[in-house]
Structure formats: structure tokens, C-alpha cells
mmCIF file of C-alpha atoms in Angstrom:
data_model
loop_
_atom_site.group_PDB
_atom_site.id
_atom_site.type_symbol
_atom_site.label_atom_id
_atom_site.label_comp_id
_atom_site.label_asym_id
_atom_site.label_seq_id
_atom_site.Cartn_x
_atom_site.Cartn_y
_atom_site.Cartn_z
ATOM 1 C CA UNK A 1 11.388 -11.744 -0.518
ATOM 2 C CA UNK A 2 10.727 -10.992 -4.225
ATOM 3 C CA UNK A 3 7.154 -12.681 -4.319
ATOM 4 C CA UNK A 4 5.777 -11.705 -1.125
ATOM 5 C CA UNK A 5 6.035 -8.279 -1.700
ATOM 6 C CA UNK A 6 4.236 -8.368 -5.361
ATOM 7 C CA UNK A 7 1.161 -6.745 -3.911
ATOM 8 C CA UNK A 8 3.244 -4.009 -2.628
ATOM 9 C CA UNK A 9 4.801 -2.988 -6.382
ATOM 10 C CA UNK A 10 1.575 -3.436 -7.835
ATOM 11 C CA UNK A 11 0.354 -0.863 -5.281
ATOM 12 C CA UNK A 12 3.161 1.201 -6.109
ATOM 13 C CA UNK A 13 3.261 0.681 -9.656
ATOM 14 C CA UNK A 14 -0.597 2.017 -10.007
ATOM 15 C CA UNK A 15 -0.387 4.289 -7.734
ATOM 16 C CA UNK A 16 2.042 6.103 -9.906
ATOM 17 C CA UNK A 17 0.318 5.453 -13.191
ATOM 18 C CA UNK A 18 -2.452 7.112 -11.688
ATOM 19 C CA UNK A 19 -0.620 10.171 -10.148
ATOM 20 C CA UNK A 20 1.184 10.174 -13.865
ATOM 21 C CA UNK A 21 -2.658 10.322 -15.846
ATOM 22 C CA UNK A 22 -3.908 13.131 -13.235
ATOM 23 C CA UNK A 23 -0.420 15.773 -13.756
ATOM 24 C CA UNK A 24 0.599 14.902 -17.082
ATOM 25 C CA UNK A 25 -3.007 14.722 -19.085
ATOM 26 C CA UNK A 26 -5.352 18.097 -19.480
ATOM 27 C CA UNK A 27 -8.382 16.035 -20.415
ATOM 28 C CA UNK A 28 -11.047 16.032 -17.753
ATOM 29 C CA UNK A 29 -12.263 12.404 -18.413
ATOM 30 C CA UNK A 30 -8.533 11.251 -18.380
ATOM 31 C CA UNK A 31 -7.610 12.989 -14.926
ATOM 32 C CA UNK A 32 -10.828 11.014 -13.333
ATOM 33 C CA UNK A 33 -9.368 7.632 -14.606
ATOM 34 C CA UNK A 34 -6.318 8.675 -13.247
ATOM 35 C CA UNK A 35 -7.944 9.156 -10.006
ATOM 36 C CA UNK A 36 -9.505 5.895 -10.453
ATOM 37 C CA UNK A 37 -6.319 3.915 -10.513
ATOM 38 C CA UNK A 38 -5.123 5.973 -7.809
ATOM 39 C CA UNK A 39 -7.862 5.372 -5.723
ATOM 40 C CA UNK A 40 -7.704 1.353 -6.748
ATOM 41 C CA UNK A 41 -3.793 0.927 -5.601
ATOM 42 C CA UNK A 42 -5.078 2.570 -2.079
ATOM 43 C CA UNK A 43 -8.216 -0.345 -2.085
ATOM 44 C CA UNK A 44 -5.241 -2.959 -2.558
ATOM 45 C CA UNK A 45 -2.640 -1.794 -0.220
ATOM 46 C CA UNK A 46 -5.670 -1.771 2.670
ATOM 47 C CA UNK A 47 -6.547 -5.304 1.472
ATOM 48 C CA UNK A 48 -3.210 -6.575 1.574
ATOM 49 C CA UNK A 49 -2.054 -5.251 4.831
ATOM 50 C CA UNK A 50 -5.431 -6.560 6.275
ATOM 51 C CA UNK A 51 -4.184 -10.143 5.284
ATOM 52 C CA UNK A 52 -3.101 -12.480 8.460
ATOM 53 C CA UNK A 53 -1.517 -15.945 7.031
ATOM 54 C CA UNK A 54 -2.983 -18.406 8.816
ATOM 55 C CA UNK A 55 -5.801 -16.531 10.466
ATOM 56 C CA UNK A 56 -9.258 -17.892 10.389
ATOM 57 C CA UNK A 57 -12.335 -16.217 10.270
ATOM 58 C CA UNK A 58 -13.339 -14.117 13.427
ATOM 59 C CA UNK A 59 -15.568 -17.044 15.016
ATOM 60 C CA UNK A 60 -14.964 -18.737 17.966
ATOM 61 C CA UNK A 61 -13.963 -22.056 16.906
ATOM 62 C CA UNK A 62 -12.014 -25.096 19.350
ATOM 63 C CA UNK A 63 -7.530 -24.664 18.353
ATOM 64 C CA UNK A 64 -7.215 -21.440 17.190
ATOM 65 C CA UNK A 65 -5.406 -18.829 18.595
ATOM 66 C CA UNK A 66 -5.108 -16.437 15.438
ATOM 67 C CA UNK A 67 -8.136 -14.689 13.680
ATOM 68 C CA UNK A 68 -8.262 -11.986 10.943
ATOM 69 C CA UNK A 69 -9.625 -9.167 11.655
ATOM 70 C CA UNK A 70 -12.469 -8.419 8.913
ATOM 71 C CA UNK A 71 -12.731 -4.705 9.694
ATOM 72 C CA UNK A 72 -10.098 -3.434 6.851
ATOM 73 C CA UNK A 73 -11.979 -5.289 4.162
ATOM 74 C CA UNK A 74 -15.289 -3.783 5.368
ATOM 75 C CA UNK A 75 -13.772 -0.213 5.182
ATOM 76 C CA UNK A 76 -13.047 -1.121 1.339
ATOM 77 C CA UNK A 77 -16.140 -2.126 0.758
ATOM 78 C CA UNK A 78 -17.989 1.200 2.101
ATOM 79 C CA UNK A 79 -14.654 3.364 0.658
ATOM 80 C CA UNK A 80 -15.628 1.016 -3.130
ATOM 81 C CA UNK A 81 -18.755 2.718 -2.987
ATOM 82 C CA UNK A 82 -18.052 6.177 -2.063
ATOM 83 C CA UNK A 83 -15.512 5.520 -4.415
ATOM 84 C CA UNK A 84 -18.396 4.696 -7.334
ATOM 85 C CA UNK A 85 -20.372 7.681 -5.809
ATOM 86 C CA UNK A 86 -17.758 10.265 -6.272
ATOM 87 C CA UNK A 87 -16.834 9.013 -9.597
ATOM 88 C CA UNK A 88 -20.451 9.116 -11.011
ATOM 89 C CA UNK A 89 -20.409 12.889 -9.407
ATOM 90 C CA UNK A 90 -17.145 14.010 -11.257
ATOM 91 C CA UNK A 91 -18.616 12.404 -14.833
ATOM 92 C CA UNK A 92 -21.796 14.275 -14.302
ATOM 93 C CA UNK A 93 -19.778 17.006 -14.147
ATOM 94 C CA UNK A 94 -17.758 16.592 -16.735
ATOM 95 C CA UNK A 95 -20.386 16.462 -19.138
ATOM 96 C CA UNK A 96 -21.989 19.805 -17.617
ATOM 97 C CA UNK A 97 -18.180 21.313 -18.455
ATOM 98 C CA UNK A 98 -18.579 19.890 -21.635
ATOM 99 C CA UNK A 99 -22.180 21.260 -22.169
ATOM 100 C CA UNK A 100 -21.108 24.955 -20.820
ATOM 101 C CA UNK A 101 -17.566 25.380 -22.759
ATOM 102 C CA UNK A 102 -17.641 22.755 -25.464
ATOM 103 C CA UNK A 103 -14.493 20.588 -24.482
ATOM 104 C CA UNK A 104 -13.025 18.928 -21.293
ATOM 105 C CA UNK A 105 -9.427 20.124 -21.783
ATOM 106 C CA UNK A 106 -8.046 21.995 -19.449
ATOM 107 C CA UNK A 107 -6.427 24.561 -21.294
ATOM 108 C CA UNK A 108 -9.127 25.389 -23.687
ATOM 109 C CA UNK A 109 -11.518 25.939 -20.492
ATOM 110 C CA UNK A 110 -8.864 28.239 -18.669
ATOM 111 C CA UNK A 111 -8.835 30.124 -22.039
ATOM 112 C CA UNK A 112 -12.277 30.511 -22.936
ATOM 113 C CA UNK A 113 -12.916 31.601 -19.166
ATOM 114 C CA UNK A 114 -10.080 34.273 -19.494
ATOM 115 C CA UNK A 115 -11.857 35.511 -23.062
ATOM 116 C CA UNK A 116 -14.821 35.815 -20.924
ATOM 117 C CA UNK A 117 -13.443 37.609 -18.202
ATOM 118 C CA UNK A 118 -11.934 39.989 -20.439
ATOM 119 C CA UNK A 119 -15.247 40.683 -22.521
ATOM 120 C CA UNK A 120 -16.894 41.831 -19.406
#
């Protein structure tokens, strides 16, 4: 029982490093890592539960009876690279925060916005 369900506490085990990195850290770059790993442990837990043992692939072939089905690794492979789109989108603008308020913390953003707000 222990081995077979390694995948499973991997998943869990990054999925919660990641949730961890996006509460607990007020840098920008940091949170998007965190969102990384998050986003990773979903890839794997798709990947694993799209495993058959013993399945072939999905041609018709002479004494087999079982076939995986290749559609949930196909849904990770589009979801990778909306996953590499999205990322590439929240650097770019991370370096536009950067550019506008001089630092990707959190607080020091929220701050400087509030000293704004209350010069105007």
C-alpha cells in the first residue's frame, strides 16, 4: 500500500509547498514559483490517475482487451503550455511592477499605493 500510493504524497506534498510559497511569502517572483509547484502537483495527479497497469496503447491489436486511454496525458500537455504561457505573462508583469514601484514585495507596493492615494 505504502509504494503505490508515492505519486499521491508527492502530489500532496507539492501541492502544499506551493500553497505554503503563495500565503506565507510577499515577494511577487516567489508567489509565481509557488504557483508553479502548485500547478506541477495538479500535472502529476492527472498523469497518475490517467495510468491503467497493463493497458496498451489505444490501437487495435489481436489479445487485448484493456487500452489506456491517452486523452488525460494530452490535456497535460495543452494545460503544460498554457501553463508556460501564463507564467511568462505573470513575469512580464512582474517586472512592469518592478519598473512602476521599484520592488515586488507586497507590502511595500500596498504602501507606496496608499502614499499615493493620500497625496492626491
Amino acid at each position: 500500500m505504502g509504494f503505490s500510493l508515492f505519486n499521491y504524497w508527492v502530489v500532496i506534498l507539492l501541492m502544499m509547498a506551493g500553497f505554503y510559497t503563495v500565503i506565507a511569502s510577499g515577494n511577487l517572483v516567489k508567489k509565481i514559483v509557488g504557483l508553479n509547484i502548485f500547478q506541477t502537483s495538479v500535472f502529476i495527479m492527472y498523469i497518475s490517475i490517467g495510468k491503467v497497469f497493463g493497458g496498451s496503447v489505444p490501437i487495435l491489436a489481436a489479445n487485448t482487451d484493456l487500452y489506456s486511454n491517452p486523452l488525460p496525458h494530452v490535456l497535460i500537455l495543452t494545460a503544460i503550455v498554457v501553463g508556460v504561457a501564463t507564467t511568462s505573462l505573470a513575469l512580464s508583469l512582474a517586472i512592469r511592477i518592478r519598473e512602476a514601484y521599484g520592488t515586488v514585495e507586497e507590502n511595500d507596493i500596498l504602501e507606496i499605493s496608499r502614499r499615493e492615494d493620500d497625496e492626491e
